[in-house]
Amino acid sequence: MRAGQYGLKTAIIEKDPKLGGACLHVGCIPTKALLHTADVWEHFVHSDEEGIFCEKPRIDYPRSSTGRTRSVAKHAKGVEFLMKKNKVEWIKGYGVLKGNGG
């Protein structure tokens, strides 16, 4: 991205259908969202310790998963926007560095 900001012809090659890499799509971000949901759930289950009474709390996992998916998609669009803004060409596929600048 920095090279694009300096006016150099720049490209990023990505095999996945969306930009952002493993951290955004399957690692850090989805995991943190899941941990947040678990933390909120823990507060509901043990809310009586805080003097708050919640009878029969329940979790709708598909709905919480949809929110997580929506958040990841939003961030992926943000990465794509940054690439376009900084004139970085997005090449969908695989690339190989052959060495010696060739």
Tab-separated table of C-alpha atoms in Angstrom:
chain	number	residue	atom	x	y	z
A	1	MET	CA	0.000	0.000	0.000
A	2	ARG	CA	2.839	2.364	0.852
A	3	ALA	CA	4.416	1.813	-2.573
A	4	GLY	CA	1.114	2.790	-4.189
A	5	GLN	CA	1.009	5.935	-2.064
A	6	TYR	CA	4.441	6.861	-3.461
A	7	GLY	CA	3.129	6.481	-7.008
A	8	LEU	CA	4.844	3.169	-7.756
A	9	LYS	CA	3.005	0.591	-9.817
A	10	THR	CA	1.857	-1.839	-7.139
A	11	ALA	CA	-0.169	-5.041	-7.044
A	12	ILE	CA	-1.311	-7.522	-4.444
A	13	ILE	CA	-1.973	-11.130	-5.392
A	14	GLU	CA	-4.630	-12.875	-3.312
A	15	LYS	CA	-5.877	-16.438	-3.743
A	16	ASP	CA	-8.934	-15.943	-1.532
A	17	PRO	CA	-12.095	-14.260	-2.856
A	18	LYS	CA	-11.737	-11.383	-0.357
A	19	LEU	CA	-8.811	-9.327	0.853
A	20	GLY	CA	-7.781	-9.428	4.496
A	21	GLY	CA	-6.000	-12.723	4.954
A	22	ALA	CA	-6.386	-15.433	7.542
A	23	CYS	CA	-6.465	-13.081	10.535
A	24	LEU	CA	-9.513	-11.224	9.266
A	25	HIS	CA	-11.431	-14.162	7.819
A	26	VAL	CA	-10.752	-17.208	9.995
A	27	GLY	CA	-8.387	-16.260	12.786
A	28	CYS	CA	-8.087	-13.255	15.044
A	29	ILE	CA	-11.180	-11.227	14.191
A	30	PRO	CA	-13.799	-14.028	14.155
A	31	THR	CA	-12.225	-15.521	17.286
A	32	LYS	CA	-12.360	-12.204	19.141
A	33	ALA	CA	-16.004	-11.774	18.141
A	34	LEU	CA	-16.800	-15.283	19.400
A	35	LEU	CA	-14.954	-14.609	22.668
A	36	HIS	CA	-16.924	-11.386	23.116
A	37	THR	CA	-20.198	-13.301	22.686
A	38	ALA	CA	-18.995	-15.889	25.213
A	39	ASP	CA	-18.071	-13.107	27.663
A	40	VAL	CA	-21.505	-11.496	27.357
A	41	TRP	CA	-23.106	-14.942	27.816
A	42	GLU	CA	-21.034	-15.514	30.961
A	43	HIS	CA	-22.327	-12.228	32.409
A	44	PHE	CA	-25.928	-13.283	31.756
A	45	VAL	CA	-25.467	-16.739	33.247
A	46	HIS	CA	-23.853	-15.347	36.404
A	47	SER	CA	-25.738	-12.055	36.515
A	48	ASP	CA	-27.177	-12.803	39.959
A	49	GLU	CA	-23.666	-12.274	41.359
A	50	GLU	CA	-24.030	-8.651	40.198
A	51	GLY	CA	-27.542	-8.352	41.603
A	52	ILE	CA	-29.128	-8.674	38.163
A	53	PHE	CA	-31.591	-11.496	37.639
A	54	CYS	CA	-32.110	-12.957	34.188
A	55	GLU	CA	-34.440	-15.898	34.073
A	56	LYS	CA	-33.748	-18.594	31.493
A	57	PRO	CA	-31.124	-16.849	29.362
A	58	ARG	CA	-30.687	-18.408	25.935
A	59	ILE	CA	-28.350	-17.904	23.024
A	60	ASP	CA	-29.254	-17.899	19.343
A	61	TYR	CA	-25.944	-19.076	17.896
A	62	PRO	CA	-26.894	-18.691	14.194
A	63	ARG	CA	-27.894	-15.082	14.849
A	64	SER	CA	-24.670	-14.305	16.731
A	65	SER	CA	-22.716	-15.974	13.919
A	66	THR	CA	-24.454	-13.765	11.350
A	67	GLY	CA	-23.286	-10.662	13.195
A	68	ARG	CA	-19.727	-11.951	13.224
A	69	THR	CA	-19.883	-12.709	9.491
A	70	ARG	CA	-21.276	-9.238	8.774
A	71	SER	CA	-18.448	-7.623	10.732
A	72	VAL	CA	-15.770	-9.594	8.866
A	73	ALA	CA	-17.345	-8.697	5.495
A	74	LYS	CA	-17.393	-5.002	6.444
A	75	HIS	CA	-13.690	-5.066	7.318
A	76	ALA	CA	-12.823	-6.945	4.109
A	77	LYS	CA	-14.593	-4.225	2.107
A	78	GLY	CA	-12.541	-1.678	4.054
A	79	VAL	CA	-9.285	-3.381	3.043
A	80	GLU	CA	-10.460	-3.475	-0.579
A	81	PHE	CA	-11.294	0.247	-0.417
A	82	LEU	CA	-7.831	1.059	0.961
A	83	MET	CA	-6.182	-0.836	-1.883
A	84	LYS	CA	-8.230	1.052	-4.496
A	85	LYS	CA	-7.666	4.389	-2.766
A	86	ASN	CA	-3.896	3.839	-2.794
A	87	LYS	CA	-3.826	2.580	-6.401
A	88	VAL	CA	-2.867	-0.988	-5.544
A	89	GLU	CA	-4.035	-3.422	-8.203
A	90	TRP	CA	-5.757	-6.520	-6.828
A	91	ILE	CA	-4.872	-9.637	-8.813
A	92	LYS	CA	-7.031	-12.624	-7.903
A	93	GLY	CA	-5.050	-15.855	-8.036
A	94	TYR	CA	-1.612	-17.197	-7.131
A	95	GLY	CA	1.845	-15.718	-7.647
A	96	VAL	CA	5.414	-16.974	-7.472
A	97	LEU	CA	8.590	-14.968	-6.856
A	98	LYS	CA	11.290	-16.430	-9.061
A	99	GLY	CA	14.207	-14.445	-7.598
A	100	ASN	CA	16.760	-12.099	-9.153
A	101	GLY	CA	14.004	-9.653	-10.065
A	102	GLY	CA	12.695	-11.954	-12.803
